[in-house]
Coordinates of C-alpha atoms and ligand atoms in Angstrom, one line a residue:
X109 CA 70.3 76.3 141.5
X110 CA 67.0 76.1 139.4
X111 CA 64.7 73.2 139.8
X112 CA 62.1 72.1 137.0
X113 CA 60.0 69.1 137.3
X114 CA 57.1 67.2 134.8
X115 CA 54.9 64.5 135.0
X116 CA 55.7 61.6 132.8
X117 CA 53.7 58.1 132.0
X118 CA 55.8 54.6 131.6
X119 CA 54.0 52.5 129.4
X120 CA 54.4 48.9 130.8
X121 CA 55.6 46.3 128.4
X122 CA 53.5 43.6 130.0
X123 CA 50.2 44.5 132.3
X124 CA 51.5 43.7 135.6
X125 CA 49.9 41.6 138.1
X126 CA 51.0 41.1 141.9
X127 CA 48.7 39.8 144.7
X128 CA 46.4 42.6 144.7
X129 CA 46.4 44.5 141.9
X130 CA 47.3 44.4 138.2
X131 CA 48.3 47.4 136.3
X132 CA 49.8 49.0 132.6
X133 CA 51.2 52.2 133.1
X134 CA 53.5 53.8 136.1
X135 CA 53.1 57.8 136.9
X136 CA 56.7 58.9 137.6
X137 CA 57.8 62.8 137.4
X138 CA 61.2 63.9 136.2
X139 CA 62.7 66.4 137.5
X140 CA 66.1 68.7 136.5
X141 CA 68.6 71.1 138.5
X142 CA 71.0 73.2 136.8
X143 CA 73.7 75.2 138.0
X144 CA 76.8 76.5 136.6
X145 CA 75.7 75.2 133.0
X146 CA 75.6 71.5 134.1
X147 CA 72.2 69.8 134.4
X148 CA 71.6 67.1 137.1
X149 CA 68.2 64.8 136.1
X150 CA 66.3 62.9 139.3
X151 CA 62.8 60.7 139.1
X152 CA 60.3 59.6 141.3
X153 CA 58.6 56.8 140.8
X154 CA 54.3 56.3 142.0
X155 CA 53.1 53.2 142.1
X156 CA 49.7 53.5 143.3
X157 CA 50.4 51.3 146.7
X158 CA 52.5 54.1 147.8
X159 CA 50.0 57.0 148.3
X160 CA 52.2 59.6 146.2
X161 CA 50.5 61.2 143.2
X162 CA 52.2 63.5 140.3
X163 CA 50.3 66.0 142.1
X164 CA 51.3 65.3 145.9
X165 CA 54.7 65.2 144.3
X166 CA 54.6 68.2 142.3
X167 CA 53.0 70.0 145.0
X168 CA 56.3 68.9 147.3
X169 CA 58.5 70.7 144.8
X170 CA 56.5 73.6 144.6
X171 CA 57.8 74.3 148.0
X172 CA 61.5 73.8 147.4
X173 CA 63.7 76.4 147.0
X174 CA 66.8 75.6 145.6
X175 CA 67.8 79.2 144.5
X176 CA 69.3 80.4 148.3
X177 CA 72.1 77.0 147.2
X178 CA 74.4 76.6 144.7
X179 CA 77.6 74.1 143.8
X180 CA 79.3 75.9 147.2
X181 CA 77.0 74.5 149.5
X182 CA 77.7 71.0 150.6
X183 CA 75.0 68.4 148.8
X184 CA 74.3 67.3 152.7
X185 CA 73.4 71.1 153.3
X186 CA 70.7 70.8 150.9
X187 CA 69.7 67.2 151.6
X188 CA 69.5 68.1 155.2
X189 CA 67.4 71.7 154.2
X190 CA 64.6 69.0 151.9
X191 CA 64.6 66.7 154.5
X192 CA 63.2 69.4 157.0
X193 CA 60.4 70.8 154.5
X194 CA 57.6 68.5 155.6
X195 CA 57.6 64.9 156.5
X196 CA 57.1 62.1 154.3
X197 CA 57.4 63.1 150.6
X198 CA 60.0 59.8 149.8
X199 CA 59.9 59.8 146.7
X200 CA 59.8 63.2 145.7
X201 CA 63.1 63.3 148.1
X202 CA 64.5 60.8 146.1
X203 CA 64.1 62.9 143.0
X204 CA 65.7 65.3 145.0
X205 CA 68.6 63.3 145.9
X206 CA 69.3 61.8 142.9
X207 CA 69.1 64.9 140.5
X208 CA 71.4 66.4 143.5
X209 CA 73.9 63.3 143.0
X210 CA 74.1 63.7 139.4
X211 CA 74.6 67.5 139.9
X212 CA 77.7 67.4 142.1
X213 CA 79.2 63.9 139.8
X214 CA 79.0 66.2 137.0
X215 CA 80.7 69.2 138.4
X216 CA 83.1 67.1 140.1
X217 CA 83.3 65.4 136.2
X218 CA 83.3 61.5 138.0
X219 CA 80.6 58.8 137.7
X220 CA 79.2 58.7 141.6
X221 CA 80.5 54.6 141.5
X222 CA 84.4 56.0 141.0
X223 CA 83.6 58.5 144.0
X224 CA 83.2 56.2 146.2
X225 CA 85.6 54.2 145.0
X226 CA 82.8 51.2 143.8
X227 CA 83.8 48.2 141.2
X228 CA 80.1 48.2 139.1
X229 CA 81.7 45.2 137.5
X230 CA 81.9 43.2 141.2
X231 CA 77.7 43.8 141.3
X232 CA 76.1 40.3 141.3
X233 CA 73.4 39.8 138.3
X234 CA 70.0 41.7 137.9
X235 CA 67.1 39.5 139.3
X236 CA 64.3 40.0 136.3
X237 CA 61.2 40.1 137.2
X238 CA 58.3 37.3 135.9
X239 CA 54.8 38.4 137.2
X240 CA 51.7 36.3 137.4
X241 CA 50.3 35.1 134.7
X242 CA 48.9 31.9 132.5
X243 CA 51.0 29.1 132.2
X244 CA 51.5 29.8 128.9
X245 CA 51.9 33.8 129.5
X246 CA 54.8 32.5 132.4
X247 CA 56.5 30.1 129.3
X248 CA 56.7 33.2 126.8
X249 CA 57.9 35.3 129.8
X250 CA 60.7 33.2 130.7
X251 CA 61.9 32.6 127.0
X252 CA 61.9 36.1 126.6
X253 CA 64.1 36.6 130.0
X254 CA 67.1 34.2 128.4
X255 CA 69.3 36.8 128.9
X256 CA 68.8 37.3 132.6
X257 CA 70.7 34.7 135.1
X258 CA 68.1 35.4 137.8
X259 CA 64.5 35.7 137.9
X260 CA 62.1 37.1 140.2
X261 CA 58.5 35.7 140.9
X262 CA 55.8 37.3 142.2
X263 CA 54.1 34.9 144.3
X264 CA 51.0 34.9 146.7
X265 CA 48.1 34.0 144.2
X266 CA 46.8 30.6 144.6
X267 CA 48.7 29.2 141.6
X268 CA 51.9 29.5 143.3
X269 CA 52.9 26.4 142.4
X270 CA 52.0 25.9 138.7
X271 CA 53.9 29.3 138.7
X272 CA 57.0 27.7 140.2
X273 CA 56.8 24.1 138.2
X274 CA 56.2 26.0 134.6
X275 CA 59.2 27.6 135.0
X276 CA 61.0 24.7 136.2
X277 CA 59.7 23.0 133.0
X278 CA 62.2 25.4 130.7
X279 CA 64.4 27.3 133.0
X280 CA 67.3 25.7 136.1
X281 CA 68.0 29.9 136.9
X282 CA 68.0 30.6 140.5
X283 CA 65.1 32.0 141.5
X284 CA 64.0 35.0 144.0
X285 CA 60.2 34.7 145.3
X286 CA 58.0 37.6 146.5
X287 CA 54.6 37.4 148.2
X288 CA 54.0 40.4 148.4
X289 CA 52.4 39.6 152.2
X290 CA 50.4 37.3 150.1
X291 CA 50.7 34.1 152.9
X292 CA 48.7 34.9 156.1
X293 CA 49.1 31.3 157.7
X294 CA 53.1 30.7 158.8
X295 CA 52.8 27.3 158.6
X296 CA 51.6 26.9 155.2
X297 CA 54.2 29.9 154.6
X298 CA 56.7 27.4 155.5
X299 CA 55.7 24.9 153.9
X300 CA 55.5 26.7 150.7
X301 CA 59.6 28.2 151.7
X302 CA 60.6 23.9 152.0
X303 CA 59.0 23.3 149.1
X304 CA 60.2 26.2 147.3
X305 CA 63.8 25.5 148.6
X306 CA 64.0 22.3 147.0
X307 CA 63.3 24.0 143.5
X308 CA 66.1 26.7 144.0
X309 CA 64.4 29.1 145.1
X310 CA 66.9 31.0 147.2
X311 CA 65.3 33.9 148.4
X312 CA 62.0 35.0 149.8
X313 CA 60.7 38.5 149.9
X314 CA 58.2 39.6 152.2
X315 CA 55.9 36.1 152.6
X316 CA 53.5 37.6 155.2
X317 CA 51.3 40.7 156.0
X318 CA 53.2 43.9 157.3
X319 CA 51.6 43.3 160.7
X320 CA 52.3 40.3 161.2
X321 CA 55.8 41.0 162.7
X322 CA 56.1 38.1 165.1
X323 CA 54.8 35.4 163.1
X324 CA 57.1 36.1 160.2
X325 CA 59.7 36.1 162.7
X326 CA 59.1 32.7 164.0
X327 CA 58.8 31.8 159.8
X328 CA 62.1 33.5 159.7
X329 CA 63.9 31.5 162.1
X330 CA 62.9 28.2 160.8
X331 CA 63.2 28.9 156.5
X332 CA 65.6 27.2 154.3
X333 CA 66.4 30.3 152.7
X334 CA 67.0 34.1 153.8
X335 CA 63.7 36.1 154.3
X336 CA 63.7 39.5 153.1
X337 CA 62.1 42.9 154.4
X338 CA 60.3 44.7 151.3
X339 CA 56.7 46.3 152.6
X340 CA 57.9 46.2 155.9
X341 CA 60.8 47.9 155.2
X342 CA 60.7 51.7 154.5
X343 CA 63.6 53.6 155.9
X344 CA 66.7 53.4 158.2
X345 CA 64.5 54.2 161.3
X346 CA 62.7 51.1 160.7
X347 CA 65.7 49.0 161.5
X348 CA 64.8 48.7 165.5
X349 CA 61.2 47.3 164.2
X350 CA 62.3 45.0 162.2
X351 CA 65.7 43.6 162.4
X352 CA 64.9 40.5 164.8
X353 CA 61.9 39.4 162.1
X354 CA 63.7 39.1 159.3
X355 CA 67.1 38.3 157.3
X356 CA 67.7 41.0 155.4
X357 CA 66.4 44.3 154.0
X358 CA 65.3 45.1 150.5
X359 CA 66.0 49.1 150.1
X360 CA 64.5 51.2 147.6
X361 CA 65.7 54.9 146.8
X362 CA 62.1 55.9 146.5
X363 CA 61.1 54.6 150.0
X364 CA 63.8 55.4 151.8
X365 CA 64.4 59.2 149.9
X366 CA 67.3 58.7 148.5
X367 CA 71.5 57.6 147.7
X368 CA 72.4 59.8 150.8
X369 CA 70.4 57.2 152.9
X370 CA 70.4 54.6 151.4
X371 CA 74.2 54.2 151.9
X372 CA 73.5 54.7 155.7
X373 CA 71.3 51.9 155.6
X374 CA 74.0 49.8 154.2
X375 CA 76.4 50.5 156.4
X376 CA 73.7 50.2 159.5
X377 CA 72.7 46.8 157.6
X378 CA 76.0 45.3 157.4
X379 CA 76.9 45.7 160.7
X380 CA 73.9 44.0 162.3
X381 CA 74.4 41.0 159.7
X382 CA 71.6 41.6 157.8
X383 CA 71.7 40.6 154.1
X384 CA 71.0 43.4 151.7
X385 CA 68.5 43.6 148.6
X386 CA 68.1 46.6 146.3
X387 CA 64.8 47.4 144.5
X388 CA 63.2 49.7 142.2
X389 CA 60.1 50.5 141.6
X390 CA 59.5 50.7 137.3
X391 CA 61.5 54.0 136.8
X392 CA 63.4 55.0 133.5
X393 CA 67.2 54.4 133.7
X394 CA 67.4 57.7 135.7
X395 CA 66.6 56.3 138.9
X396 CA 68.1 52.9 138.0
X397 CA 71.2 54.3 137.4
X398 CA 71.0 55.4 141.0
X399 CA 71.1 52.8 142.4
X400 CA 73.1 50.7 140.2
X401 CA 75.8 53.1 141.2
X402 CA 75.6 51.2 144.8
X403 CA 74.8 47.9 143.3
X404 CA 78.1 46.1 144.2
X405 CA 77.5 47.0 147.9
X406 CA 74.4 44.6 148.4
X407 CA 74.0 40.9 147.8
X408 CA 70.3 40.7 145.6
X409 CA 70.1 43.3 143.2
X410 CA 66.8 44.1 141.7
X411 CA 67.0 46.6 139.2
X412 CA 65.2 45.6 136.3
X413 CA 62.6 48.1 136.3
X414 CA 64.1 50.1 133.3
X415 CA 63.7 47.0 131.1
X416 CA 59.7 46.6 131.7
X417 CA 59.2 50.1 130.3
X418 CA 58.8 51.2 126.5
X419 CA 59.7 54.5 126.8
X420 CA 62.3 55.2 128.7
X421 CA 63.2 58.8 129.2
X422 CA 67.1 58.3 129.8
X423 CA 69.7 56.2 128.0
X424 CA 73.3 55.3 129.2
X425 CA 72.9 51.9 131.1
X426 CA 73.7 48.4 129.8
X427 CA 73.3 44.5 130.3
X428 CA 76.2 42.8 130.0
X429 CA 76.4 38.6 131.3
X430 CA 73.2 39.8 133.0
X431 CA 74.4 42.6 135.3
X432 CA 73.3 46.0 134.7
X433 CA 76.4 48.3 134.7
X434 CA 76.7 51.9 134.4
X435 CA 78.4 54.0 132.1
X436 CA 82.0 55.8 132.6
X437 CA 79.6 59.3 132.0
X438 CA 79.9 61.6 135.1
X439 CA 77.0 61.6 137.9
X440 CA 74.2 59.0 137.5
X441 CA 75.8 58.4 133.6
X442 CA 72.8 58.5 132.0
X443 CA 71.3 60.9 128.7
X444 CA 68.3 61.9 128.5
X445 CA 66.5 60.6 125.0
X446 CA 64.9 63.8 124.6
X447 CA 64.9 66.6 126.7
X448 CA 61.6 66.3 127.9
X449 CA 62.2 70.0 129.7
X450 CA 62.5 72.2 126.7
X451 CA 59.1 73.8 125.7
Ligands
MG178 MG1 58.8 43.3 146.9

């Protein structure tokens, strides 16, 4: 197997603003693996809160060797082999694992969803994501999201609640809510969950500060509505840590390396009762399609981050009755718009 990898720059339709920061453009780095004449494409995604860089990432690949494997080896062989290279690394893992995916769809000529014997069409809708912004920015946000059946709203700013009534104004969707940790007092964090409850709201992600595991458990134990995991929530070891604090578990491929364990983490999810979301960070429709091949496993799906980009690397998914479905293309299903590897 050969591996090539480049950096790449998503251009952000609007400039994005969460608690903290506000920002325009995404670094991601695209990566391809060819054997046998097929190509398998993987991406990992760096937003700056996660500490990986093009270069960190690129530096990772450097020190993969995917020439000692080929389509003989078992995909867990190799998995296992990257995992063991160095700690950390997530989401250069998760370029890893998806390109791998995509690889071994192709050569077995299935879509990874028909594998594992998924219905893409059983997937509930595609939350879409509203950040903050003017009232007037929110109106034109929301009018432009009438094909979407949920939103998302990035909360934790002190105009939480102009947020919430503007969109009440023009929109009855259901609604998701994330903080972003932006609530440090549990009380007012409750209040704020009562009061979002009554304008369906049904879902809150991450209300309070990652160390503040106790407190949001006691916030947990008393909300309306289920309280999700995001920030602190990286990987399936993080389960023990967590799983009394919260509802449920928002799982991203690039925190938690990967399909391989992300599927672990659903199975390790279900079983302790926990409700299931499943992110993205913006990505092209690479590493969307990734996960959307899972999609109908989890309850909140979250994948919208191929829609916030203008130039996307990859075609091949689609919104239809706002779900995003893949296509019937072996692997991940996706093409890439120009291949960004020939030079
Ligand atoms: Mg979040």
């Amino acid at each position: 197997m050969k591996l090539r990898f480049k950096p790449y720059m998503l251009k952000l339709r609007h400039v994005f603003t969460l608690a903290n920061s506000s920002r325009s453009e995404t670094p991601v780095v695209l990566i391809r693996i060819d054997s046998d004449g097929l190509s398998g494409y993987g991406e990992a995604s760096l937003p700056p809160y996660l500490g990986a860089t093009q270069e960190s990432v690129m530096a990772f690949l450097s020190k993969v060797d995917l020439n000692r494997f080929s389509l003989d080896d078992s995909l867990t062989d190799i998995l296992d082999y990257i995992a063991h290279i160095e700690s950390g690394n997530t989401a250069a893992k998760a370029a890893l694992d998806i390109a791998l995916h995509d690889l071994y769809g192709k050569s077995q000529n299935q879509p990874l969803w028909k594998r594992w014997n998924l219905s893409p069409q059983e997937t509930t809708p595609t939350s879409f994501t509203i950040g903050i912004d003017s009232a007037e920015g929110i109106r034109n946000k929301v009018r432009e999201a009438a094909d979407f059946k949920i939103l998302k709203v990035k909360l934790g700013s002190d105009s939480d609640k102009m947020i919430i009534e503007t969109i009440r104004e023009i929109s009855d969707v259901p609604l998701y809510v994330d903080a972003n940790q932006g609530w440090s007092d549990p009380h007012f964090a409750l209040d704020m969950l009562h009061w979002l409850a009554e304008r369906n709201v049904v879902m809150a992600e991450q209300p309070m500060p990652v160390d503040r595991l106790d407190e949001t458990a006691w916030l947990t134990s008393r909300s309306p509505i289920p309280v999700i995991a995001d920030e602190s929530f990286q990987r399936y070891d993080d389960f023990a840590k967590i799983k009394d604090a919260f509802s449920g578990v928002n799982i991203k491929l690039m925190k938690c390396t990967g399909l391989h364990e992300a599927r672990r983490i659903i199975s390790a999810a279900r079983e302790a009762d926990l409700k299931i979301m499943l992110g993205c960070m913006t990505e092209t429709s690479c590493a969307i399609a990734a996960a959307v091949q899972i999609a109908s496993l989890v309850d909140y799906v979250d994948l919208d981050g191929h829609l916030l980009i203008t130039n996307d690397a990859f075609s091949g998914l689609r919104l239809s009755d706002g779900k995003v479905l893949p296509s019937d293309l072996p692997g991940l299903g996706v093409i890439p718009v120009n291949d960004i590897f020939n030079d």
